[in-house]
Short mmCIF file of C-alpha atoms in Angstrom, two decimals:
data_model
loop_
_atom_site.label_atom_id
_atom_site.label_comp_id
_atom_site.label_asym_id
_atom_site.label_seq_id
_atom_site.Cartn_x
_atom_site.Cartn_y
_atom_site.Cartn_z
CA UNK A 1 20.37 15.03 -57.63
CA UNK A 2 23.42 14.82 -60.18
CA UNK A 3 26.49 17.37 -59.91
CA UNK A 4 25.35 18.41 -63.42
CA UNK A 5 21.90 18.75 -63.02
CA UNK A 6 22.62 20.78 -59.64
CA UNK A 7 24.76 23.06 -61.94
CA UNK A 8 22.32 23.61 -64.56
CA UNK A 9 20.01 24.74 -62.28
CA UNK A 10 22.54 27.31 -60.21
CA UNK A 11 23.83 28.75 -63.18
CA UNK A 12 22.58 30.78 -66.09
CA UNK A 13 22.37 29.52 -69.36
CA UNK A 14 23.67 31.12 -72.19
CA UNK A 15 21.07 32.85 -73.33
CA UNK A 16 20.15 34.49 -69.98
CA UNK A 17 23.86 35.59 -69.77
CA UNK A 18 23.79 37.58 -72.92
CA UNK A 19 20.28 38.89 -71.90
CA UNK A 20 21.79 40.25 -68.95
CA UNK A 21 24.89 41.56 -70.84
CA UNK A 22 22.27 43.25 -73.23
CA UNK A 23 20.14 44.91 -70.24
CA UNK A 24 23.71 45.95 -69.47
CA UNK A 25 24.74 47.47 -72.54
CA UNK A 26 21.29 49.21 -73.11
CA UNK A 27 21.29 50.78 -69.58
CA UNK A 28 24.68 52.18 -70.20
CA UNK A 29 23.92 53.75 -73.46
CA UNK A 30 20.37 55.07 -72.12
CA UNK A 31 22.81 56.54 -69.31
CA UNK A 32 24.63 58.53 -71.97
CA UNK A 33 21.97 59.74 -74.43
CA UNK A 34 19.70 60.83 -71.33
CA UNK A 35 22.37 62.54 -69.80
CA UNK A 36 23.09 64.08 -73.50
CA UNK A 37 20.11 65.17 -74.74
CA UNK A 38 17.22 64.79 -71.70
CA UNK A 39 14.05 62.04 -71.35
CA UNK A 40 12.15 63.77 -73.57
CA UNK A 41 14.50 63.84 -76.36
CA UNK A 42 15.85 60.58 -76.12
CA UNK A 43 13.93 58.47 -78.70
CA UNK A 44 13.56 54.43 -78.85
CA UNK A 45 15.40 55.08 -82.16
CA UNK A 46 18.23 57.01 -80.60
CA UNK A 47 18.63 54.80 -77.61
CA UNK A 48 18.70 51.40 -79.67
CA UNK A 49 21.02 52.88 -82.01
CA UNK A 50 23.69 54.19 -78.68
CA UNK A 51 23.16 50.40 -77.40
CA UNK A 52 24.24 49.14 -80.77
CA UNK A 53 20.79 46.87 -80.91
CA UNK A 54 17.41 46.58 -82.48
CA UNK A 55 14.62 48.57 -81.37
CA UNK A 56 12.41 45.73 -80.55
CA UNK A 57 15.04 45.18 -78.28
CA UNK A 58 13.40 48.16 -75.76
CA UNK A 59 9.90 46.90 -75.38
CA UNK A 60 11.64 42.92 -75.14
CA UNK A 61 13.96 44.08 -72.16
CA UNK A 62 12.50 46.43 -70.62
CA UNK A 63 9.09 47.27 -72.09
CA UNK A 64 9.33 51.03 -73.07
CA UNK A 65 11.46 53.76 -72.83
CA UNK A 66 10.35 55.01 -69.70
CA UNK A 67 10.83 51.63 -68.05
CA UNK A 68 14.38 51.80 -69.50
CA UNK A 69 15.06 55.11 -67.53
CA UNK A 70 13.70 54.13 -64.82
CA UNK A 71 15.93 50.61 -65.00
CA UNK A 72 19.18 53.68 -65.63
CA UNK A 73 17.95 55.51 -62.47
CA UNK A 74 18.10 52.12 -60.67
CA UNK A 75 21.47 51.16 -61.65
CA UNK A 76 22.87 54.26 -60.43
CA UNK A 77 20.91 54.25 -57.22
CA UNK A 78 22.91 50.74 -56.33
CA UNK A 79 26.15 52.47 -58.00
CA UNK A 80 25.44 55.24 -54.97
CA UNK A 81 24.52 52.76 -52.13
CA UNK A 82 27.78 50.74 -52.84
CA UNK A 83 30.08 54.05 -52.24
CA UNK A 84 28.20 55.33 -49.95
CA UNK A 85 27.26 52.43 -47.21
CA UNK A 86 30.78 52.59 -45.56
CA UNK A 87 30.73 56.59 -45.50
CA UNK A 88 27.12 56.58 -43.99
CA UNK A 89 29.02 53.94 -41.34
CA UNK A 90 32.11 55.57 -40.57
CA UNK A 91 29.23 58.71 -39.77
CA UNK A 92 27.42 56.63 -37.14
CA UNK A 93 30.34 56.03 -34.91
CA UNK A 94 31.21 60.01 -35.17
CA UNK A 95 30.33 59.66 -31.12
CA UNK A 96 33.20 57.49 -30.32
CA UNK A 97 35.69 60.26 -31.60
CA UNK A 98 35.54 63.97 -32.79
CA UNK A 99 32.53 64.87 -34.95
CA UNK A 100 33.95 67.45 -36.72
CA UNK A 101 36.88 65.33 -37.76
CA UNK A 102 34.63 62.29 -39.02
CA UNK A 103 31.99 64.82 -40.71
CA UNK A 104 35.35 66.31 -42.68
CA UNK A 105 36.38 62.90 -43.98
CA UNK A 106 32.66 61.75 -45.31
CA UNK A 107 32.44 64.83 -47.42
CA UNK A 108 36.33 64.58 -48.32
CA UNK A 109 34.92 61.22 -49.31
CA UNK A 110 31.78 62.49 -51.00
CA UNK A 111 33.78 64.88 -53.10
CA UNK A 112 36.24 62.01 -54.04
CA UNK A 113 33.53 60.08 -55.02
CA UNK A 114 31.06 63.16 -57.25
CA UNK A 115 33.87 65.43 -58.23
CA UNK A 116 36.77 63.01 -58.98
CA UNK A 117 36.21 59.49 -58.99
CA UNK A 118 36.34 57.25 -61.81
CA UNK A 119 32.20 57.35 -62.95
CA UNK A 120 31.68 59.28 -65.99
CA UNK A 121 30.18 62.83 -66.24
CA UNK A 122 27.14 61.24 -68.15
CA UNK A 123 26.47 59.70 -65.07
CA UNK A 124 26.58 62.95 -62.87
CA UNK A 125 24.77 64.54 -65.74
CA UNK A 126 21.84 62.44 -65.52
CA UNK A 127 21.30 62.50 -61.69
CA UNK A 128 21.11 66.58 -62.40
CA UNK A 129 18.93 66.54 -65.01
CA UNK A 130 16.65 63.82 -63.48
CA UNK A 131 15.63 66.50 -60.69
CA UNK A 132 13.81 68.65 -63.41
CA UNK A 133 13.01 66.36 -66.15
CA UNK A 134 11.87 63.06 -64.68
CA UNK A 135 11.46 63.12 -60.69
CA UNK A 136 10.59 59.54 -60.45
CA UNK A 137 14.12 59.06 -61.61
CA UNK A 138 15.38 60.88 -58.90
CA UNK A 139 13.64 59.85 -56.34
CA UNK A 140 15.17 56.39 -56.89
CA UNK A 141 18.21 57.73 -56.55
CA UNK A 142 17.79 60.16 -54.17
CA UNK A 143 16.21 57.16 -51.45
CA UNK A 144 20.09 56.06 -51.68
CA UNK A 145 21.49 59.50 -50.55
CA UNK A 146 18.84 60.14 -48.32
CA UNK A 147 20.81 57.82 -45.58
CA UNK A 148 23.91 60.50 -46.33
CA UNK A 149 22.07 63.03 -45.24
CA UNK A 150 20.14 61.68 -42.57
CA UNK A 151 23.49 61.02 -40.32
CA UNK A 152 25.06 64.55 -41.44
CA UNK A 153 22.58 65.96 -40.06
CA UNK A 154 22.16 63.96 -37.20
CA UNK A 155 26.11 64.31 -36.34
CA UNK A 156 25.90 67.88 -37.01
CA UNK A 157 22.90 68.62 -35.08
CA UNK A 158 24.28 66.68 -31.47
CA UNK A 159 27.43 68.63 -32.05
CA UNK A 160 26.25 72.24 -32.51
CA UNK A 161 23.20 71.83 -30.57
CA UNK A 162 20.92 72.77 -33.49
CA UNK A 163 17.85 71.03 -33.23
CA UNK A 164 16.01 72.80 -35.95
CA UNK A 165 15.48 70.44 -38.62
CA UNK A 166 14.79 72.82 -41.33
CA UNK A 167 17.96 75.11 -40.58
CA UNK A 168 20.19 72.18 -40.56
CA UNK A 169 18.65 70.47 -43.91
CA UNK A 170 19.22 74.34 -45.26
CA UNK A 171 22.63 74.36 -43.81
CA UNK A 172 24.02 71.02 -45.80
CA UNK A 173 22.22 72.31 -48.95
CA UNK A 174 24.55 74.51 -49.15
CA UNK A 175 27.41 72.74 -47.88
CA UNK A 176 26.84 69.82 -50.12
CA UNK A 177 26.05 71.80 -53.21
CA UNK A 178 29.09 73.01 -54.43
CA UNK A 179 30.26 69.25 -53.88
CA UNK A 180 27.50 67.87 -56.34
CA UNK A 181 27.63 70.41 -58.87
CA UNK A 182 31.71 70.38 -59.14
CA UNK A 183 31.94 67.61 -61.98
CA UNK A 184 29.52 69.30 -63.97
CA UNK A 185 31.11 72.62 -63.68
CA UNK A 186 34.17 71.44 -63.73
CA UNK A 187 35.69 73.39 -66.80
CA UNK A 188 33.91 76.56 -65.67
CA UNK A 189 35.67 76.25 -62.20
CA UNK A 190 38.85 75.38 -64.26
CA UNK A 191 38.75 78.52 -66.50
CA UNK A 192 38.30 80.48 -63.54
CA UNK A 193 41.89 79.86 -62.90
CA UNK A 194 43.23 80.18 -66.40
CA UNK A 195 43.26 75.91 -67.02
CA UNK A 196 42.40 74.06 -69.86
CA UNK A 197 42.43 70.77 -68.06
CA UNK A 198 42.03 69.36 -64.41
CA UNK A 199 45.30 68.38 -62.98
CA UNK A 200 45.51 66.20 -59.51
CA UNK A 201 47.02 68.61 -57.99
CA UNK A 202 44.42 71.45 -58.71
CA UNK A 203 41.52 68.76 -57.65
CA UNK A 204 43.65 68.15 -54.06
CA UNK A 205 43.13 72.35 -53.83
CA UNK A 206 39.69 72.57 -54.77
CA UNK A 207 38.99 70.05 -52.44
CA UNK A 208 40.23 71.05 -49.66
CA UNK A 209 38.71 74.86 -50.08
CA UNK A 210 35.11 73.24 -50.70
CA UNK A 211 35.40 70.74 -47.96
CA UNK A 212 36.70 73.55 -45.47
CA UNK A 213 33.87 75.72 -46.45
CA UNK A 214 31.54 73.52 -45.71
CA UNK A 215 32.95 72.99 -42.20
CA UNK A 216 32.82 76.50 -41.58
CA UNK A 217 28.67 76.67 -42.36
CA UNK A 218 28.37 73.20 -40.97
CA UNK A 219 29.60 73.84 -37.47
CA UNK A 220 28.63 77.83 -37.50
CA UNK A 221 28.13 78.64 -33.80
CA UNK A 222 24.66 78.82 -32.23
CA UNK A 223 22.93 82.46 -32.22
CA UNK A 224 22.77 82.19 -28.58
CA UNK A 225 26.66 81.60 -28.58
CA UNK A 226 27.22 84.24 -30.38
CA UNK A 227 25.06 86.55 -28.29
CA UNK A 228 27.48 84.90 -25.26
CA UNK A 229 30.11 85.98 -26.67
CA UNK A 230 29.23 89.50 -27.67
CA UNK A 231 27.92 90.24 -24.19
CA UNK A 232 24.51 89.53 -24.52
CA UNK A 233 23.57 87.33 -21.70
CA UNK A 234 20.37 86.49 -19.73
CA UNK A 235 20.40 86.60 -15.88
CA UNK A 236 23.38 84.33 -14.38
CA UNK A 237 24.78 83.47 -17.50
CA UNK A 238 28.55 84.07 -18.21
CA UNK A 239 29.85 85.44 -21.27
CA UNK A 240 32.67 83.71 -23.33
CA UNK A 241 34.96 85.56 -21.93
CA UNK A 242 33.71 85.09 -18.25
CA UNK A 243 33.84 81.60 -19.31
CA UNK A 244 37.61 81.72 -19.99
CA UNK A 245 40.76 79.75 -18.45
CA UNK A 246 42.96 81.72 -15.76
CA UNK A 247 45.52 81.70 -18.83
CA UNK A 248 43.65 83.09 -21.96
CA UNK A 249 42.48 86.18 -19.66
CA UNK A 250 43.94 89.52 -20.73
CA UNK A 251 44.45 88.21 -24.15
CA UNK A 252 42.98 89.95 -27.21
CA UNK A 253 39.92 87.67 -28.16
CA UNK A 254 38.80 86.81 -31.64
CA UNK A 255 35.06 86.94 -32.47
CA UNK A 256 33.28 83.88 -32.96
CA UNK A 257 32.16 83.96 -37.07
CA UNK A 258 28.22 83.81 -36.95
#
């Protein structure tokens, strides 16, 4: 076979390339108007006039409009995998080191990458509004967090000892929530403190006071620690305090925050 004709056949041919820059193009804009107005608003119209193309250009690409949102959910749901593959990593060695530590770095991470990174609030917007308005949407892109998730609560369960599924997944809810929902509220959290505008130095704050709340519910103490160290004890157990080193005896303790 000829150099040339092995070319030909590895590359794409003009036409494909600007059908692929078009898919492109219309899955942006369908990113915007969805996030704008909602599925249900968005007409064929609307979206072929944000894309800059020809209507017929929505059933030729993609079909419909539904098919178009769903190709928008997709893109994002590889935008999400990308980021979050090496966090989801650096989570599954959390036993060669401390847990705690790692588990504070992915959601430093996470917050870098939903409440400050470069992607554009249309594109938050439209994950949010995908949970209420179109759930097949979100379930595309939720599959790609799912693996997030997973290993948080895997890490966070063989540190604390928590092997109640349900508690934990309740537990990074709420963690995890004021991470998501940051970029959205973003001037509401900003006019909290009297700012027009978000300032790298205010995001570096906010970041750390989310992250380190989340820490704090994360790695909460067991109730039966708790009832260890408030005295409670069944037979031959030691409390806490029993449990303490020569040196920290006689000093005043600090209760362990439930």
């Amino acid at each position: 076979m000829h150099r040339s004709q092995q070319k030909s056949e590895s590359e794409p041919n003009g036409q494909e390339v600007r059908s692929r820059e078009t898919r492109a193009k219309m899955i942006e804009a369908a990113i915007e108007l969805f996030a704008t107005v909602g599925y249900e608003a968005a007409s064929t119209r609307a979206l072929a006039e944000q894309a800059g193309v020809n209507q017929a250009a929505i059933p030729y690409h993609f079909g419909g409009k539904r098919e178009l949102y769903l190709a928008a959910a997709q893109t994002l749901a590889e935008h999400a995998r990308e980021r979050i593959a090496p966090i989801v990593a650096q989570l599954r060695q959390a036993h060669q080191t401390d847990p705690r530590s790692v588990v504070e770095e992915a959601l430093r991470r996470v917050f870098r990458l939903f409440a400050s990174g470069s992607e554009s609030l249309a594109w938050v917007t439209f994950v949010i509004r995908s949970q209420y308005e179109a759930l097949e949407g979100f379930r595309i892109i939720h599959e790609e967090l799912a693996p997030l998730e997973r290993e948080l609560k895997r890490v966070i369960g063989e540190a604390t000892g928590e092997t109640d599924q349900q508690r934990l997944g309740m537990k990074l809810t709420v963690a995890l929530a004021p991470i998501f929902s940051f970029r959205p509220l973003q001037q509401f959290n900003l006019s909290v403190l009297g700012w027009d505008k978000p300032a790298p130095h205010l995001l570096d704050k906010f970041e750390t006071v989310i992250v380190e709340a989340a820490l704090r519910e994360l790695f909460t103490e067991l109730p039966q620690a708790v009832d260890l160290a408030r005295g409670r004890r069944g037979p031959g157990e030691k409390t806490l305090a029993d449990r303490a080193s020569p040196s920290t005896k006689g000093r005043r303790s600090c209760p362990i925050k439930a």
